[in-house]
Short mmCIF file of C-alpha atoms and ligand atoms in Angstrom, two decimals:
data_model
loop_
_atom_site.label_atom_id
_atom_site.label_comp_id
_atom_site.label_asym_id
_atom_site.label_seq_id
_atom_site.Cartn_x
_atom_site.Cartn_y
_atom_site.Cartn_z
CA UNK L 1 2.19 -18.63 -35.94
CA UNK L 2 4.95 -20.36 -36.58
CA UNK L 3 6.53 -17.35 -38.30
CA UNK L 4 5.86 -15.71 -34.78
CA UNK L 5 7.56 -18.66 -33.09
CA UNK L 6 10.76 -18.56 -35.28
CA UNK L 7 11.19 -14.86 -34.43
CA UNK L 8 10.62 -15.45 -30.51
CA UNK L 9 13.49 -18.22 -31.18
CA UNK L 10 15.90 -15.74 -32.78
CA UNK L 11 15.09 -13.11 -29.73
CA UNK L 12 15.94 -15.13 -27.30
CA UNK L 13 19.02 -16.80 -29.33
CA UNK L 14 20.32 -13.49 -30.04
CA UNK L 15 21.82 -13.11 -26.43
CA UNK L 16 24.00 -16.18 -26.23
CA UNK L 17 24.88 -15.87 -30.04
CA UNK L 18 26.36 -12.52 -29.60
CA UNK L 19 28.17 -13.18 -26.15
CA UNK L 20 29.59 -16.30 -27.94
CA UNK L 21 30.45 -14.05 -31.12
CA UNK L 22 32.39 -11.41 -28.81
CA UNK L 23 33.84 -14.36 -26.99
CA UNK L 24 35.18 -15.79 -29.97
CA UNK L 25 36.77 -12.22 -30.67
CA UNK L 26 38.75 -12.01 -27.74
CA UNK L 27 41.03 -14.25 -26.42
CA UNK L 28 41.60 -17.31 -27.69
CA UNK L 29 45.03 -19.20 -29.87
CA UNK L 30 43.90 -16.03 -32.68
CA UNK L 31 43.91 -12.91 -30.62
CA UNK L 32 46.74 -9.97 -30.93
CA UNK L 33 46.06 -9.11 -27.47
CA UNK L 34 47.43 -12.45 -25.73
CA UNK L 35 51.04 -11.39 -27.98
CA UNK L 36 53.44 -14.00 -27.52
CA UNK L 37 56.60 -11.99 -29.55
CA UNK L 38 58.17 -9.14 -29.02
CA UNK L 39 56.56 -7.66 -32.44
CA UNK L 40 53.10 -8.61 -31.40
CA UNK L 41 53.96 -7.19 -28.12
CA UNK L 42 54.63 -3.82 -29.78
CA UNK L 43 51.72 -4.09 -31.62
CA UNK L 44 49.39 -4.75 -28.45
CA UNK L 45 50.97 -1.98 -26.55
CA UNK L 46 50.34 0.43 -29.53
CA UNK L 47 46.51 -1.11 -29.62
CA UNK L 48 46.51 -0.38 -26.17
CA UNK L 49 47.65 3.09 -25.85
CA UNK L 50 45.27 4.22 -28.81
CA UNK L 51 42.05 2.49 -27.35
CA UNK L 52 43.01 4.84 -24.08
CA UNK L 53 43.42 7.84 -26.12
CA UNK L 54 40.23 7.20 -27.96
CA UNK L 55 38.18 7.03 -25.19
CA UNK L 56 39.38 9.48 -23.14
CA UNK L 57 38.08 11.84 -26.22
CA UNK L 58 34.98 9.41 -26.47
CA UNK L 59 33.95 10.90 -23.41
CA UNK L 60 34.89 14.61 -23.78
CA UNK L 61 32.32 14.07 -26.49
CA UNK L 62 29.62 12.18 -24.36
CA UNK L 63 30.63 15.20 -21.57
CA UNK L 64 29.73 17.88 -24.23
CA UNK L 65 27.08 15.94 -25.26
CA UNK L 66 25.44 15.56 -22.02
CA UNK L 67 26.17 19.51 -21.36
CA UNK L 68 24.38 20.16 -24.41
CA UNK L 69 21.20 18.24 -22.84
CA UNK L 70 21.24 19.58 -19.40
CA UNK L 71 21.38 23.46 -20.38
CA UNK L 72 19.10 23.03 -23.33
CA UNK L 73 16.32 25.07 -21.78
CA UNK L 74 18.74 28.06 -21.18
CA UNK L 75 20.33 30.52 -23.96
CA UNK L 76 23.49 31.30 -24.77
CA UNK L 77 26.64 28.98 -25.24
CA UNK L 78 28.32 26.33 -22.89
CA UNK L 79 31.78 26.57 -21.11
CA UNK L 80 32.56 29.84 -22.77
CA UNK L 81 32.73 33.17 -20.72
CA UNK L 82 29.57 34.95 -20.00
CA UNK L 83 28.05 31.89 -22.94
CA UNK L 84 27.72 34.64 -25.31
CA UNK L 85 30.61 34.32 -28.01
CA UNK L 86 32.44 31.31 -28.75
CA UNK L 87 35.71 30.95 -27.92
CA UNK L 88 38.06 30.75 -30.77
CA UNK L 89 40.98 29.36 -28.45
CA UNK L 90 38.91 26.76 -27.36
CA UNK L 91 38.29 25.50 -30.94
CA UNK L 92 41.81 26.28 -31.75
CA UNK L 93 43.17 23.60 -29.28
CA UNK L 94 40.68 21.14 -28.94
CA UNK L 95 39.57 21.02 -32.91
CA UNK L 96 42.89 21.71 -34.50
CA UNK L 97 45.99 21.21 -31.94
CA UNK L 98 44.89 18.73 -29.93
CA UNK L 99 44.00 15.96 -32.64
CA UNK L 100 47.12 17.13 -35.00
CA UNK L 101 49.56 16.18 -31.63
CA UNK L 102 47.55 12.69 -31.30
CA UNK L 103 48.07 11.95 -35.05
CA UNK L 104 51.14 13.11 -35.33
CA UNK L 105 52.26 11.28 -32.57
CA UNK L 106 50.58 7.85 -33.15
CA UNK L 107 52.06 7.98 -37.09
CA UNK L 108 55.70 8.45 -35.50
CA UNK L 109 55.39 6.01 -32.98
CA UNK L 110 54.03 3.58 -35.57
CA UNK L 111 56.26 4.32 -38.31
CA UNK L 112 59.59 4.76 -36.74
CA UNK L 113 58.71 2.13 -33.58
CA UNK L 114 56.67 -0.70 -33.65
CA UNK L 115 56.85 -0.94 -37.77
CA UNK L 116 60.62 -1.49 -37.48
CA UNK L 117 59.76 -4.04 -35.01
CA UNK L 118 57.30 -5.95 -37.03
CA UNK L 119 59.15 -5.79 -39.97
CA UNK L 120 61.20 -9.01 -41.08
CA UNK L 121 65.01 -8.15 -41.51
CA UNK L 122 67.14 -8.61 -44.29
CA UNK L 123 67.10 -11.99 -45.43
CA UNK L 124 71.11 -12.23 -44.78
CA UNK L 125 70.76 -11.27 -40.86
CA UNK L 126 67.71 -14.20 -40.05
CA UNK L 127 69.19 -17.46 -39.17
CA UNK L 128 66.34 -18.89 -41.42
CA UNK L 129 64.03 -18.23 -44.13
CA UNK L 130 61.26 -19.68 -44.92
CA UNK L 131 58.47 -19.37 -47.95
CA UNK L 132 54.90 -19.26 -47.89
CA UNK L 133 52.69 -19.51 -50.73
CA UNK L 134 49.16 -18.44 -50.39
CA UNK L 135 47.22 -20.81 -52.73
CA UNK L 136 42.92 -21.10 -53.64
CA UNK L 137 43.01 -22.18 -50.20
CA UNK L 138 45.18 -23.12 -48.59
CA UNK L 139 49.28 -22.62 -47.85
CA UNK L 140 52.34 -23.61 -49.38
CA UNK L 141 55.58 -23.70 -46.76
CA UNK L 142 58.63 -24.77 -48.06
CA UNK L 143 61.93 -25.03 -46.36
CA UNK L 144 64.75 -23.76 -49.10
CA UNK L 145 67.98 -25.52 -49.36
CA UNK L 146 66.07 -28.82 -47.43
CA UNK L 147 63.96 -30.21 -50.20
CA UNK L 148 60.79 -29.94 -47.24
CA UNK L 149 57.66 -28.76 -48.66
CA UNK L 150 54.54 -29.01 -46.57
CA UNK L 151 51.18 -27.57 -46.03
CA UNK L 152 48.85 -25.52 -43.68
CA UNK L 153 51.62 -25.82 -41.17
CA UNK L 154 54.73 -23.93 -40.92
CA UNK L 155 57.29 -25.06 -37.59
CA UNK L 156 59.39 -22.93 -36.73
CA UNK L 157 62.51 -23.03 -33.62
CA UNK L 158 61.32 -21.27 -30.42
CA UNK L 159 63.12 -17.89 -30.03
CA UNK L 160 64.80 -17.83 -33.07
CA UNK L 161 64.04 -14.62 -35.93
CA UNK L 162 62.55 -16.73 -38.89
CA UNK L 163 62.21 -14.43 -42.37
CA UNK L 164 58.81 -15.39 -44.31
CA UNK L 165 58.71 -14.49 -47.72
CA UNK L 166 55.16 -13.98 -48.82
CA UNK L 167 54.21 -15.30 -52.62
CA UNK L 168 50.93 -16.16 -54.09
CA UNK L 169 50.08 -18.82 -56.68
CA UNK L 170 47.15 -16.94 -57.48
CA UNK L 171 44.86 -13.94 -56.14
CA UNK L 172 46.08 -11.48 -53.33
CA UNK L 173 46.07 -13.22 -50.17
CA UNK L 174 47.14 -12.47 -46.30
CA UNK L 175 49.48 -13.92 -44.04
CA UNK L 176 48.56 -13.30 -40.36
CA UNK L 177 49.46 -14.73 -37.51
CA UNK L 178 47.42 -12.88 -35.06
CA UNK L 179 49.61 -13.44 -31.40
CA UNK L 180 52.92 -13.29 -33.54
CA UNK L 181 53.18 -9.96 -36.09
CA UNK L 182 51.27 -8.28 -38.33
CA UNK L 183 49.61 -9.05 -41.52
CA UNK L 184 50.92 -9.21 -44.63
CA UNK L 185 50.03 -9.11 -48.29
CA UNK L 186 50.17 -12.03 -50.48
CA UNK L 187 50.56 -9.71 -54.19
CA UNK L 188 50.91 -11.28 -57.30
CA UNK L 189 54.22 -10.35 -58.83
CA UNK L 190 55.71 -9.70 -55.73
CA UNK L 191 58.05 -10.99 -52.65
CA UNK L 192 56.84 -9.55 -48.85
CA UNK L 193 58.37 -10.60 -46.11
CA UNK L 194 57.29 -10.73 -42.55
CA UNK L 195 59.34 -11.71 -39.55
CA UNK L 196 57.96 -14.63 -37.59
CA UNK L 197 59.52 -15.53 -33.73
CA UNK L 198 58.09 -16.63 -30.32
CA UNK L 199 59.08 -16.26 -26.89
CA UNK L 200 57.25 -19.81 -26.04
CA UNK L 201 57.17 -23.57 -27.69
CA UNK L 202 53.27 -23.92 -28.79
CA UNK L 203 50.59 -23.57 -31.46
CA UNK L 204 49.42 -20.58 -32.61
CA UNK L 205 46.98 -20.25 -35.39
CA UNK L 206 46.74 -18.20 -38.33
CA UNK L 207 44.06 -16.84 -40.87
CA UNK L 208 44.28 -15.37 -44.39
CA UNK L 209 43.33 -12.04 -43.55
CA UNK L 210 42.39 -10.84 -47.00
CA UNK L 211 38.75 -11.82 -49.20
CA UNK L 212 40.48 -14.71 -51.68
CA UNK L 213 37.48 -16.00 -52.90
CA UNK L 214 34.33 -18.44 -51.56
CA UNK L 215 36.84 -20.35 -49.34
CA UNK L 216 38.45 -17.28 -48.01
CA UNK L 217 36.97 -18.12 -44.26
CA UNK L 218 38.61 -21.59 -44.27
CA UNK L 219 42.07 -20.74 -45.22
CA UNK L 220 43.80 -21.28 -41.69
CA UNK L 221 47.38 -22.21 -40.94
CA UNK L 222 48.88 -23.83 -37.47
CA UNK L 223 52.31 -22.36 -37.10
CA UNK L 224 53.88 -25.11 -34.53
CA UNK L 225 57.21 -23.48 -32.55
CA UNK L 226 59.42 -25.90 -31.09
CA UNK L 227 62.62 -26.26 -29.52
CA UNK L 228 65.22 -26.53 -31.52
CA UNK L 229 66.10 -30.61 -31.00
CA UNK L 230 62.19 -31.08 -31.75
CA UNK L 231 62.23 -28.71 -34.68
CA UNK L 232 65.83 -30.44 -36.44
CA UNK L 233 63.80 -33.68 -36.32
CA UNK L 234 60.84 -32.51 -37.15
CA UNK L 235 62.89 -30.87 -40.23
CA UNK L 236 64.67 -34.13 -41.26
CA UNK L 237 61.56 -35.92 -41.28
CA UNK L 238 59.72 -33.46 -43.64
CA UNK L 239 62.87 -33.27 -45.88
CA UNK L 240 62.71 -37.00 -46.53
CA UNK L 241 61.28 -38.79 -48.99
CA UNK L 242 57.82 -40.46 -48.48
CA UNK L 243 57.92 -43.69 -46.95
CA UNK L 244 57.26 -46.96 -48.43
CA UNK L 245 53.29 -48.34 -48.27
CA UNK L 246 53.68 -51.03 -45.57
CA UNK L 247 50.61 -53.72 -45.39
CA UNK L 248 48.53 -54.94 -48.12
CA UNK L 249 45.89 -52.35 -48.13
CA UNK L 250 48.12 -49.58 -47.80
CA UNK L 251 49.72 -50.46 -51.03
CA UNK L 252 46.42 -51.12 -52.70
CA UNK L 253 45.71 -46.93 -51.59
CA UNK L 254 49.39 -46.06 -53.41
CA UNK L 255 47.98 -48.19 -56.81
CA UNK L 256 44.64 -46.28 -56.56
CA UNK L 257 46.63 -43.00 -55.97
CA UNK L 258 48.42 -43.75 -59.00
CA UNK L 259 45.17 -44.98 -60.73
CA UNK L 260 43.48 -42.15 -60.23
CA UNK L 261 44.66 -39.14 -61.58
CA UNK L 262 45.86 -37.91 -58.12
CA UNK L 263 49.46 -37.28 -59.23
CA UNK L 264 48.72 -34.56 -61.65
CA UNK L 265 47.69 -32.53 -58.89
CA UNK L 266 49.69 -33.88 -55.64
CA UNK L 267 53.40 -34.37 -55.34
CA UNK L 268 54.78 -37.26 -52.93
CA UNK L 269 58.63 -36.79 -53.10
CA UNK L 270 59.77 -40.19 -53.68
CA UNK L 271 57.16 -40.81 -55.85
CA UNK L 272 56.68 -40.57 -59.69
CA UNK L 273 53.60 -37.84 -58.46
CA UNK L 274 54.70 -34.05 -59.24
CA UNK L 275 51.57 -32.45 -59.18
CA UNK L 276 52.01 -28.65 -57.59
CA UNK L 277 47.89 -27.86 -57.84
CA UNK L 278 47.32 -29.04 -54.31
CA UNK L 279 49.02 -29.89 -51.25
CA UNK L 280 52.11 -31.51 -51.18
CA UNK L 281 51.12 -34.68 -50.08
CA UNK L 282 54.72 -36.35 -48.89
CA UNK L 283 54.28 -36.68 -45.31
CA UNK L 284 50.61 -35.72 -44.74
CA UNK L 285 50.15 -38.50 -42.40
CA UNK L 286 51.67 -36.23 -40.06
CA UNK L 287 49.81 -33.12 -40.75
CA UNK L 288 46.69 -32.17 -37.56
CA UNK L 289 44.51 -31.01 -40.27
CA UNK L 290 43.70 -31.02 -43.85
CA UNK L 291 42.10 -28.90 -46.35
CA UNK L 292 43.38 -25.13 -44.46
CA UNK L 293 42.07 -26.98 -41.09
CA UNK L 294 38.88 -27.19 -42.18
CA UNK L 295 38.88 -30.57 -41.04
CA UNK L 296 40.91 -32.83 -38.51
CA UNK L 297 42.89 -35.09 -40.13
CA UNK L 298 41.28 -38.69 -39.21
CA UNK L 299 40.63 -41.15 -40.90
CA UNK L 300 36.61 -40.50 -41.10
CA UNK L 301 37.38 -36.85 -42.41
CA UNK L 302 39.91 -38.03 -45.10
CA UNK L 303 36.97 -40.38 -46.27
CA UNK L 304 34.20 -37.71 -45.98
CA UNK L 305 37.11 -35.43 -47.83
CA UNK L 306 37.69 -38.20 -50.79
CA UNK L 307 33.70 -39.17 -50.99
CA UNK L 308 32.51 -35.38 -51.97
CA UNK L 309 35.35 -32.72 -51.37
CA UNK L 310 33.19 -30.30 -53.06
CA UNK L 311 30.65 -30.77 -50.28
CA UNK L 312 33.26 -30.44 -47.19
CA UNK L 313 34.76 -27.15 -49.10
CA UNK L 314 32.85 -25.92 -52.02
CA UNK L 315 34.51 -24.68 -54.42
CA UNK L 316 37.90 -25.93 -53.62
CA UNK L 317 40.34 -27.11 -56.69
CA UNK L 318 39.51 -30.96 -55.59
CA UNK L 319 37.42 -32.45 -57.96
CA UNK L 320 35.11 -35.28 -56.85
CA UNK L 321 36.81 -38.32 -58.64
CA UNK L 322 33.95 -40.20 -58.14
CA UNK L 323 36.10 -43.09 -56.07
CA UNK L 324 34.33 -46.16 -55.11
CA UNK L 325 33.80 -46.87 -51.03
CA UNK L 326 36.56 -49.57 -51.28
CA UNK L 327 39.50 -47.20 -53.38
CA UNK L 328 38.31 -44.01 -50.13
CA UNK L 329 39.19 -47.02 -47.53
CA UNK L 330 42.54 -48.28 -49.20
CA UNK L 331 43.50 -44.55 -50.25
CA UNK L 332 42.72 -43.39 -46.48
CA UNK L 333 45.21 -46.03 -45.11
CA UNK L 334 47.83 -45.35 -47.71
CA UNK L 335 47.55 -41.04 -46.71
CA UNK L 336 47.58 -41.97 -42.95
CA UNK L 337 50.70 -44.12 -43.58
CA UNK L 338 52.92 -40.82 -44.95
CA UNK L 339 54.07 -39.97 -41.73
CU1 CUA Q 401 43.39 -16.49 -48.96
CU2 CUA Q 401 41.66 -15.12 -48.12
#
């Protein structure tokens, strides 16, 4: 009975679940067809034109199809004169030229056009370059020549033609951010590079966009654009050193850090910690999210992070340091203080 129930449940479930699920596929800060640069433009256009092109022959098929049903009682061949003897010209263009133009076609206009669009310059001709390490999960951005590492979110200047080069610290990841280029591989052993711009000042996010392991799903990225005044400061702020504890408890959370193994996994420029395992952990204070954006980062998902890390993301590098309630509060106010 209740067996009977529970399937009755899923039925009716099933509706909403997959309107939500095609929902969720469309539209949305992660979808190529809302582009918001001129390479994801290109890319959307090129979508576009081969979603018309498929279904246009689509339906010749469902048309032949359908012919096929409606004469089915009568002998003899379809569209053909007298529907005695196939017609070899017909086969000829609609078998043999006809898809060889299409391909041919789409490859050139792929290769030669939108690729060169999507593809990141070299480095010499982008005002900036930045580098992106795809790590067991989560990303690496650092800022060369400014000292600014940070994590899970990569800022970049509104309008301006930023060069990413691609690394991994470990397995073969993706970078992709959806409404602003293609993807691109994360390979051990070697450098990609991807060109990142938008038109627009917001937040668009990003996905690894290649199977990385149990955690694969929650390996997101924000990348924030900005205009260029808010992106300097931001820049100068992430290039500093960590700030100071201020407040009694906050520099009870630093002693605990420092009590706790924490440093031989986190760096906090500033700070004796040099860990490179994790995140860089200088000015995570400022940070929307933590762990990939898994979570929000408050203070009650720092402390459900710090209680069992393996339970919020199983699997992740974190261990669970078995910290008593009163080292999670002190080390939460000490984290939220690294602005
Ligand atoms: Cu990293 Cu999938």
């Amino acid at each position: 009975m209740r067996m009977v129930r529970r399937t009755g449940d899923a039925a009716r479930l099933a509706v909403p679940l997959g309107l939500a699920l095609v929902a969720a596929g469309c539209g949305g800060s992660q979808s190529t067809l809302e582009p918001r640069s001129r390479a994801s433009d290109e890319i959307a256009t090129l979508w576009w034109w081969m979603l018309v092109i498929a279904c246009v022959v689509f339906a010749g098929a469902l048309g032949l199809i359908a012919i096929a049903w409606l004469r089915r009682r009568r002998p003899g061949l379809p569209l053909v004169e007298g529907g005695k003897k196939l017609n070899l010209r017909l086969v000829v263009l609609f078998g043999i030229l006809i898809p060889i133009t299409v391909n041919v076609a789409l490859f050139i206009v792929a290769n030669f056009f939108v690729i060169q669009q999507t593809e990141a310059p070299a480095a010499t001709t982008t005002p900036m370059t930045i580098q992106v390490v795809g790590r067991q999960w989560f990303w690496e951005v650092r800022y060369p020549g400014t000292g600014a590492v940070t994590a899970n979110e990569i800022h970049i200047p509104v309008r301006t033609r930023v060069n990413v080069v691609a690394t991994t610290g470990d397995v073969i990841h993706s970078f992709w951010v959806p409404q602003l280029n293609r993807k691109i591989d994360m390979i051990p052993g070697r450098r990609n590079r991807v060109l990142l711009s938008a038109d627009r000042p917001g937040r668009y996010r990003g996905q690894c966009a290649e199977f990385c392991g149990i955690e694969h799903a929650h390996m997101a990225m924000y990348v924030f654009v900005q205009t260029r005044a808010d992106f300097d400061r931001w820049l100068r702020g992430e290039a500093a050193a960590a700030q100071s504890p201020s407040g009694a408890t906050a520099r009870a959370g630093r002693n605990a850090f420092f009590g706790n193994q924490c440093a031989s996994c986190h760096a906090i420029r500033g700070t004796p910690a040099r860990g490179q395992v994790g995140p860089d952990l200088t000015h995570v204070g400022a940070r929307s999210s933590i762990a990939a954006l898994s979570l929000p980062n408050t203070a009650d998902a720092l402390r459900a992070w710090l209680r069992d890390p393996q339970h919020v993301k199983p699997g992740n590098r974190m261990p669970d340091l078995d910290l008593s309630e009163r080292e999670i509060r002190v080390l939460v106010a000490y984290l939220e203080g690294l602005k």
